[in-house]
């Protein structure tokens, strides 16, 4: 009998907190822009929408639940996609601030960053110089001296929040040690099986974007979790499509979106989140892989629906 085709979950991370509005006119900022971008991505095949909010005046990342509310409402009314709310917020925020929207909206999924690290955004100062708002330059400049703080206590607080609300997690693992941190919480019974592991490649401060890095992450995850995990790949910047393609060919799910890369090709800004979802979908179909629907994904990840 023919083996059923592997179904690949596409996550689209719509706006994030890394890039700033002066870097691309296509980065969604207002609630309407975020809603439209997310709905477009869902229509193109993204089963999961990973969401941050921004102050509509300045474009600065914000965890104010009042800024999430209008786009969550529209997305839920117009799609069946799975809502994934950030608990990472921005590396400049406290963990209490970062937890506010997931506390308010109790989503099916939320991100959970699995370790403290340097988070080097300052190399982008070489590529982008004309900033409309002073906070944009400071955001990149200050990354020289900040630590993206995710202590064991912070991680525990977010896990407890999720476990109380039926929210499951996209575990952001930026390096090998983050897989070991996740295994620690699995051993303590705080993480439900199967964990959804988002391996993040190419952030300065985390593991690099070489295919050998991807192999090392996969081998380590296989050793720690056996078959009991769902794997996804996030390549930052120009690594987005190549790493997603390598990962998918090896059985991973994939994440795209303007949070992770502003680009659709060398020197070519992506005009929408949707265009990146369409690109990865074309690649997946060329690899003879099927794209998971929201219903497939809810079953695969054991979400509350
Ligand atoms: N910014 C990405 C590399 C979060 O929002 O919690 C990972 C992320 C983290 O999306
Ligand atoms: Zn995020």
CSV table of C-alpha atoms and ligand atoms in Angstrom, one decimal:
chain,number,residue,atom,x,y,z
A,1,UNK,CA,0.0,0.0,0.0
A,2,UNK,CA,1.3,3.5,-0.8
A,3,UNK,CA,2.5,5.4,2.2
A,4,UNK,CA,0.4,8.5,3.0
A,5,UNK,CA,2.0,11.7,1.9
A,6,UNK,CA,3.6,13.7,4.7
A,7,UNK,CA,1.6,16.8,5.5
A,8,UNK,CA,3.7,19.9,6.2
A,9,UNK,CA,2.5,22.6,8.6
A,10,UNK,CA,3.3,26.1,7.2
A,11,UNK,CA,3.5,28.7,10.0
A,12,UNK,CA,3.5,32.4,8.9
A,13,UNK,CA,5.1,34.9,11.3
A,14,UNK,CA,3.5,38.0,10.1
A,15,UNK,CA,5.4,41.0,11.6
A,16,UNK,CA,7.4,40.2,14.7
A,17,UNK,CA,9.7,42.5,16.6
A,18,UNK,CA,13.0,42.2,14.8
A,19,UNK,CA,12.4,44.2,11.7
A,20,UNK,CA,11.4,47.9,11.7
A,21,UNK,CA,9.0,49.7,9.4
A,22,UNK,CA,11.7,51.8,7.7
A,23,UNK,CA,13.3,48.5,6.5
A,24,UNK,CA,10.4,47.6,4.2
A,25,UNK,CA,7.2,49.4,3.2
A,26,UNK,CA,5.5,45.9,3.2
A,27,UNK,CA,6.0,45.2,6.9
A,28,UNK,CA,2.5,45.2,8.5
A,29,UNK,CA,2.2,47.7,11.3
A,30,UNK,CA,-1.5,48.7,11.9
A,31,UNK,CA,-4.2,46.2,13.1
A,32,UNK,CA,-5.7,46.3,9.6
A,33,UNK,CA,-2.4,45.6,7.9
A,34,UNK,CA,-1.6,42.8,10.3
A,35,UNK,CA,-5.1,41.3,9.8
A,36,UNK,CA,-4.9,41.5,6.0
A,37,UNK,CA,-1.4,40.1,5.9
A,38,UNK,CA,-2.4,37.2,8.2
A,39,UNK,CA,-5.6,36.4,6.2
A,40,UNK,CA,-3.7,36.5,2.9
A,41,UNK,CA,-1.1,34.1,4.4
A,42,UNK,CA,-3.9,31.7,5.6
A,43,UNK,CA,-5.6,31.7,2.2
A,44,UNK,CA,-2.3,30.8,0.6
A,45,UNK,CA,-1.9,27.8,2.9
A,46,UNK,CA,-0.5,28.9,6.3
A,47,UNK,CA,-2.2,26.8,8.9
A,48,UNK,CA,-0.6,28.7,11.8
A,49,UNK,CA,-0.3,32.4,12.2
A,50,UNK,CA,2.3,33.6,14.6
A,51,UNK,CA,1.4,37.1,15.8
A,52,UNK,CA,2.9,40.2,17.4
A,53,UNK,CA,1.4,43.7,17.6
A,54,UNK,CA,2.9,47.1,16.9
A,55,UNK,CA,2.0,50.7,18.0
A,56,UNK,CA,0.2,52.0,14.9
A,57,UNK,CA,1.9,55.5,15.1
A,58,UNK,CA,5.5,54.4,15.5
A,59,UNK,CA,5.6,50.8,14.4
A,60,UNK,CA,7.3,49.9,17.7
A,61,UNK,CA,6.5,46.4,19.0
A,62,UNK,CA,4.0,46.3,21.7
A,63,UNK,CA,2.4,43.6,23.9
A,64,UNK,CA,-0.6,45.8,24.8
A,65,UNK,CA,-3.6,43.3,24.5
A,66,UNK,CA,-5.7,46.2,23.2
A,67,UNK,CA,-3.5,46.3,20.1
A,68,UNK,CA,-4.0,42.6,19.5
A,69,UNK,CA,-7.7,42.5,19.9
A,70,UNK,CA,-8.8,44.1,16.6
A,71,UNK,CA,-6.7,41.9,14.3
A,72,UNK,CA,-7.4,38.7,16.3
A,73,UNK,CA,-11.1,39.4,15.9
A,74,UNK,CA,-10.8,39.8,12.1
A,75,UNK,CA,-8.5,36.8,11.6
A,76,UNK,CA,-10.9,34.6,13.6
A,77,UNK,CA,-13.9,35.8,11.7
A,78,UNK,CA,-12.3,35.3,8.3
A,79,UNK,CA,-10.1,32.2,8.6
A,80,UNK,CA,-9.9,28.9,10.4
A,81,UNK,CA,-6.2,29.3,10.9
A,82,UNK,CA,-4.5,28.5,14.3
A,83,UNK,CA,-3.6,31.6,16.3
A,84,UNK,CA,-0.1,31.6,17.8
A,85,UNK,CA,0.6,34.6,20.0
A,86,UNK,CA,4.1,35.6,20.9
A,87,UNK,CA,5.4,35.4,24.5
A,88,UNK,CA,8.8,36.5,23.2
A,89,UNK,CA,7.5,40.0,22.5
A,90,UNK,CA,10.8,41.9,21.9
A,91,UNK,CA,14.1,41.2,23.5
A,92,UNK,CA,13.8,44.7,25.1
A,93,UNK,CA,10.7,43.7,27.2
A,94,UNK,CA,10.3,42.1,30.6
A,95,UNK,CA,8.8,38.6,30.7
A,96,UNK,CA,5.7,40.0,32.6
A,97,UNK,CA,5.1,42.4,29.7
A,98,UNK,CA,5.7,39.6,27.2
A,99,UNK,CA,3.0,37.4,28.7
A,100,UNK,CA,0.2,39.9,28.6
A,101,UNK,CA,-1.5,39.0,25.3
A,102,UNK,CA,-1.3,35.2,25.8
A,103,UNK,CA,-2.8,35.7,29.3
A,104,UNK,CA,-5.7,37.7,27.9
A,105,UNK,CA,-6.5,35.7,24.8
A,106,UNK,CA,-5.6,32.1,25.8
A,107,UNK,CA,-4.7,31.1,22.3
A,108,UNK,CA,-4.4,27.6,21.0
A,109,UNK,CA,-0.6,28.1,20.5
A,110,UNK,CA,2.0,30.5,21.9
A,111,UNK,CA,5.7,30.8,21.3
A,112,UNK,CA,8.1,29.9,24.1
A,113,UNK,CA,11.8,30.8,23.9
A,114,UNK,CA,13.9,28.1,25.4
A,115,UNK,CA,16.9,29.9,26.7
A,116,UNK,CA,18.7,33.1,27.4
A,117,UNK,CA,21.0,34.4,24.7
A,118,UNK,CA,22.7,37.3,23.0
A,119,UNK,CA,20.4,38.6,20.2
A,120,UNK,CA,22.5,40.5,17.7
A,121,UNK,CA,20.4,42.8,15.6
A,122,UNK,CA,23.1,45.5,15.1
A,123,UNK,CA,24.6,43.9,11.9
A,124,UNK,CA,21.5,45.2,10.2
A,125,UNK,CA,22.8,48.8,10.8
A,126,UNK,CA,25.1,48.1,7.9
A,127,UNK,CA,22.2,47.4,5.6
A,128,UNK,CA,19.6,49.9,6.7
A,129,UNK,CA,20.5,53.5,7.5
A,130,UNK,CA,17.5,55.7,6.9
A,131,UNK,CA,15.2,55.4,9.9
A,132,UNK,CA,12.0,57.3,10.2
A,133,UNK,CA,11.8,56.9,14.0
A,134,UNK,CA,14.7,57.1,16.4
A,135,UNK,CA,13.6,54.0,18.3
A,136,UNK,CA,14.4,51.9,15.2
A,137,UNK,CA,18.1,52.8,15.3
A,138,UNK,CA,18.2,52.4,19.1
A,139,UNK,CA,16.5,48.9,18.8
A,140,UNK,CA,19.4,47.7,16.6
A,141,UNK,CA,22.2,49.6,18.4
A,142,UNK,CA,21.0,48.5,21.9
A,143,UNK,CA,21.2,44.8,20.9
A,144,UNK,CA,25.0,45.0,21.4
A,145,UNK,CA,24.5,45.0,25.1
A,146,UNK,CA,21.2,43.3,25.8
A,147,UNK,CA,20.5,39.7,26.8
A,148,UNK,CA,17.4,38.0,25.6
A,149,UNK,CA,16.4,36.8,29.0
A,150,UNK,CA,14.6,33.4,29.3
A,151,UNK,CA,15.5,32.0,32.7
A,152,UNK,CA,14.2,28.7,33.9
A,153,UNK,CA,11.8,30.6,36.1
A,154,UNK,CA,10.6,32.6,33.1
A,155,UNK,CA,10.0,29.5,31.1
A,156,UNK,CA,8.2,27.8,34.0
A,157,UNK,CA,5.9,30.8,34.4
A,158,UNK,CA,5.0,30.7,30.7
A,159,UNK,CA,4.5,26.9,30.8
A,160,UNK,CA,2.2,27.2,33.8
A,161,UNK,CA,0.2,29.9,32.0
A,162,UNK,CA,-0.2,27.6,29.0
A,163,UNK,CA,-1.0,24.6,31.0
A,164,UNK,CA,-3.7,26.5,32.9
A,165,UNK,CA,-5.3,27.8,29.7
A,166,UNK,CA,-5.0,24.8,27.3
A,167,UNK,CA,-2.4,26.8,25.3
A,168,UNK,CA,0.3,24.6,23.7
A,169,UNK,CA,3.6,25.9,22.5
A,170,UNK,CA,5.9,26.5,19.6
A,171,UNK,CA,9.2,25.9,21.4
A,172,UNK,CA,11.7,28.3,19.9
A,173,UNK,CA,15.1,26.6,20.0
A,174,UNK,CA,17.9,28.9,18.8
A,175,UNK,CA,20.7,26.5,19.8
A,176,UNK,CA,21.5,22.9,20.9
A,177,UNK,CA,21.3,23.8,24.6
A,178,UNK,CA,17.7,24.9,24.1
A,179,UNK,CA,16.8,21.4,23.1
A,180,UNK,CA,18.3,20.1,26.4
A,181,UNK,CA,16.3,22.7,28.3
A,182,UNK,CA,13.1,21.5,26.6
A,183,UNK,CA,14.0,17.9,27.4
A,184,UNK,CA,14.4,19.0,31.1
A,185,UNK,CA,10.9,20.3,31.1
A,186,UNK,CA,9.5,17.2,29.3
A,187,UNK,CA,11.2,15.1,32.0
A,188,UNK,CA,9.5,17.1,34.7
A,189,UNK,CA,6.1,16.5,33.1
A,190,UNK,CA,5.5,20.2,32.3
A,191,UNK,CA,5.4,19.8,28.6
A,192,UNK,CA,2.7,17.7,26.8
A,193,UNK,CA,3.7,15.4,24.0
A,194,UNK,CA,4.4,15.9,21.2
A,195,UNK,CA,6.4,19.2,21.6
A,196,UNK,CA,6.3,21.4,18.5
A,197,UNK,CA,10.0,22.4,18.1
A,198,UNK,CA,10.8,25.4,16.1
A,199,UNK,CA,14.5,25.2,15.3
A,200,UNK,CA,15.8,28.7,14.6
A,201,UNK,CA,18.9,29.2,12.5
A,202,UNK,CA,21.0,32.3,11.7
A,203,UNK,CA,20.2,34.6,14.6
A,204,UNK,CA,23.5,36.1,15.8
A,205,UNK,CA,23.8,34.7,19.3
A,206,UNK,CA,22.2,31.3,18.3
A,207,UNK,CA,23.3,28.4,16.1
A,208,UNK,CA,24.4,29.3,12.5
A,209,UNK,CA,22.5,28.7,9.3
A,210,UNK,CA,24.8,26.0,7.7
A,211,UNK,CA,23.1,22.7,6.7
A,212,UNK,CA,25.5,21.0,9.2
A,213,UNK,CA,23.9,23.1,11.9
A,214,UNK,CA,20.5,21.8,10.8
A,215,UNK,CA,21.7,18.2,10.9
A,216,UNK,CA,23.2,18.7,14.4
A,217,UNK,CA,19.8,20.1,15.7
A,218,UNK,CA,17.9,17.2,14.1
A,219,UNK,CA,20.2,14.5,15.3
A,220,UNK,CA,20.1,16.0,18.8
A,221,UNK,CA,16.3,16.3,18.8
A,222,UNK,CA,16.0,12.7,17.5
A,223,UNK,CA,18.2,11.5,20.3
A,224,UNK,CA,16.4,13.5,23.0
A,225,UNK,CA,12.8,13.1,21.9
A,226,UNK,CA,12.8,10.0,19.6
A,227,UNK,CA,9.7,10.1,17.4
A,228,UNK,CA,7.8,12.1,20.0
A,229,UNK,CA,8.2,15.6,18.6
A,230,UNK,CA,7.0,17.7,15.7
A,231,UNK,CA,9.9,19.5,14.0
A,232,UNK,CA,9.8,22.9,12.2
A,233,UNK,CA,12.5,25.0,10.6
A,234,UNK,CA,12.9,28.8,10.7
A,235,UNK,CA,15.8,30.2,8.8
A,236,UNK,CA,16.4,33.9,9.4
A,237,UNK,CA,16.9,36.4,6.5
A,238,UNK,CA,18.3,34.9,3.4
A,239,UNK,CA,18.4,31.5,5.0
A,240,UNK,CA,14.6,31.3,5.1
A,241,UNK,CA,13.7,29.4,1.9
A,242,UNK,CA,16.9,27.3,1.6
A,243,UNK,CA,16.7,25.9,5.1
A,244,UNK,CA,12.9,25.4,5.0
A,245,UNK,CA,13.5,23.4,1.8
A,246,UNK,CA,16.2,21.2,3.2
A,247,UNK,CA,14.2,20.7,6.4
A,248,UNK,CA,11.0,19.8,4.5
A,249,UNK,CA,12.8,17.3,2.4
A,250,UNK,CA,13.9,15.7,5.6
A,251,UNK,CA,10.4,15.6,7.2
A,252,UNK,CA,10.1,19.0,9.0
A,253,UNK,CA,7.4,21.6,9.0
A,254,UNK,CA,8.3,25.1,8.0
A,255,UNK,CA,8.0,28.7,9.1
A,256,UNK,CA,8.1,31.7,6.8
A,257,UNK,CA,6.9,35.4,7.1
A,258,UNK,CA,8.2,38.9,7.3
A,259,UNK,CA,9.1,38.5,11.0
A,260,UNK,CA,11.9,36.2,9.9
A,261,UNK,CA,12.9,37.5,6.5
A,262,UNK,CA,12.0,40.7,4.6
A,263,UNK,CA,13.1,39.0,1.3
A,264,UNK,CA,11.7,36.9,-1.5
A,265,UNK,CA,14.9,36.8,-3.5
A,266,UNK,CA,18.4,38.4,-3.5
A,267,UNK,CA,18.0,42.1,-3.0
A,268,UNK,CA,14.2,41.8,-3.6
A,269,UNK,CA,11.8,42.7,-0.8
A,270,UNK,CA,8.8,40.4,-0.3
A,271,UNK,CA,5.7,42.4,-1.1
A,272,UNK,CA,3.6,40.4,1.3
A,273,UNK,CA,3.6,37.5,3.8
A,274,UNK,CA,1.4,35.8,1.3
A,275,UNK,CA,4.1,35.8,-1.3
A,276,UNK,CA,6.5,33.9,1.0
A,277,UNK,CA,3.8,31.3,1.8
A,278,UNK,CA,3.1,30.9,-1.9
A,279,UNK,CA,6.8,30.4,-2.6
A,280,UNK,CA,7.3,27.7,0.1
A,281,UNK,CA,4.0,26.0,-0.9
A,282,UNK,CA,5.3,25.8,-4.5
A,283,UNK,CA,8.5,24.2,-3.2
A,284,UNK,CA,6.7,21.7,-1.0
A,285,UNK,CA,4.5,20.6,-3.8
A,286,UNK,CA,7.5,20.2,-6.1
A,287,UNK,CA,8.9,17.9,-3.4
A,288,UNK,CA,5.7,15.9,-3.6
A,289,UNK,CA,4.7,17.0,-0.1
A,290,UNK,CA,1.2,18.0,1.0
A,291,UNK,CA,0.4,21.2,2.9
A,292,UNK,CA,-1.4,20.6,6.2
A,293,UNK,CA,-4.8,22.3,6.7
A,294,UNK,CA,-5.6,23.9,10.1
A,295,UNK,CA,-7.7,20.7,10.9
A,296,UNK,CA,-4.7,18.5,10.1
A,297,UNK,CA,-2.5,20.7,12.2
A,298,UNK,CA,-4.8,20.7,15.2
A,299,UNK,CA,-4.8,16.9,15.1
A,300,UNK,CA,-1.0,16.7,14.6
A,301,UNK,CA,-0.2,19.1,17.5
A,302,UNK,CA,-3.0,18.1,19.8
A,303,UNK,CA,-4.5,21.6,20.0
A,304,UNK,CA,-7.6,22.5,21.9
A,305,UNK,CA,-9.4,23.8,18.7
B,1,LIG,N1,11.8,36.1,16.3
B,1,LIG,C1,11.9,34.7,16.0
B,1,LIG,C2,13.3,34.3,15.7
B,1,LIG,C3,8.8,34.9,19.7
B,1,LIG,O1,8.0,35.6,19.2
B,1,LIG,O2,8.6,34.4,20.8
B,1,LIG,C4,11.4,33.8,17.0
B,1,LIG,C5,10.0,34.2,17.6
B,1,LIG,C6,10.1,34.4,19.1
B,1,LIG,O3,9.1,34.4,16.9
B,2,LIG,ZN1,7.7,36.1,17.1
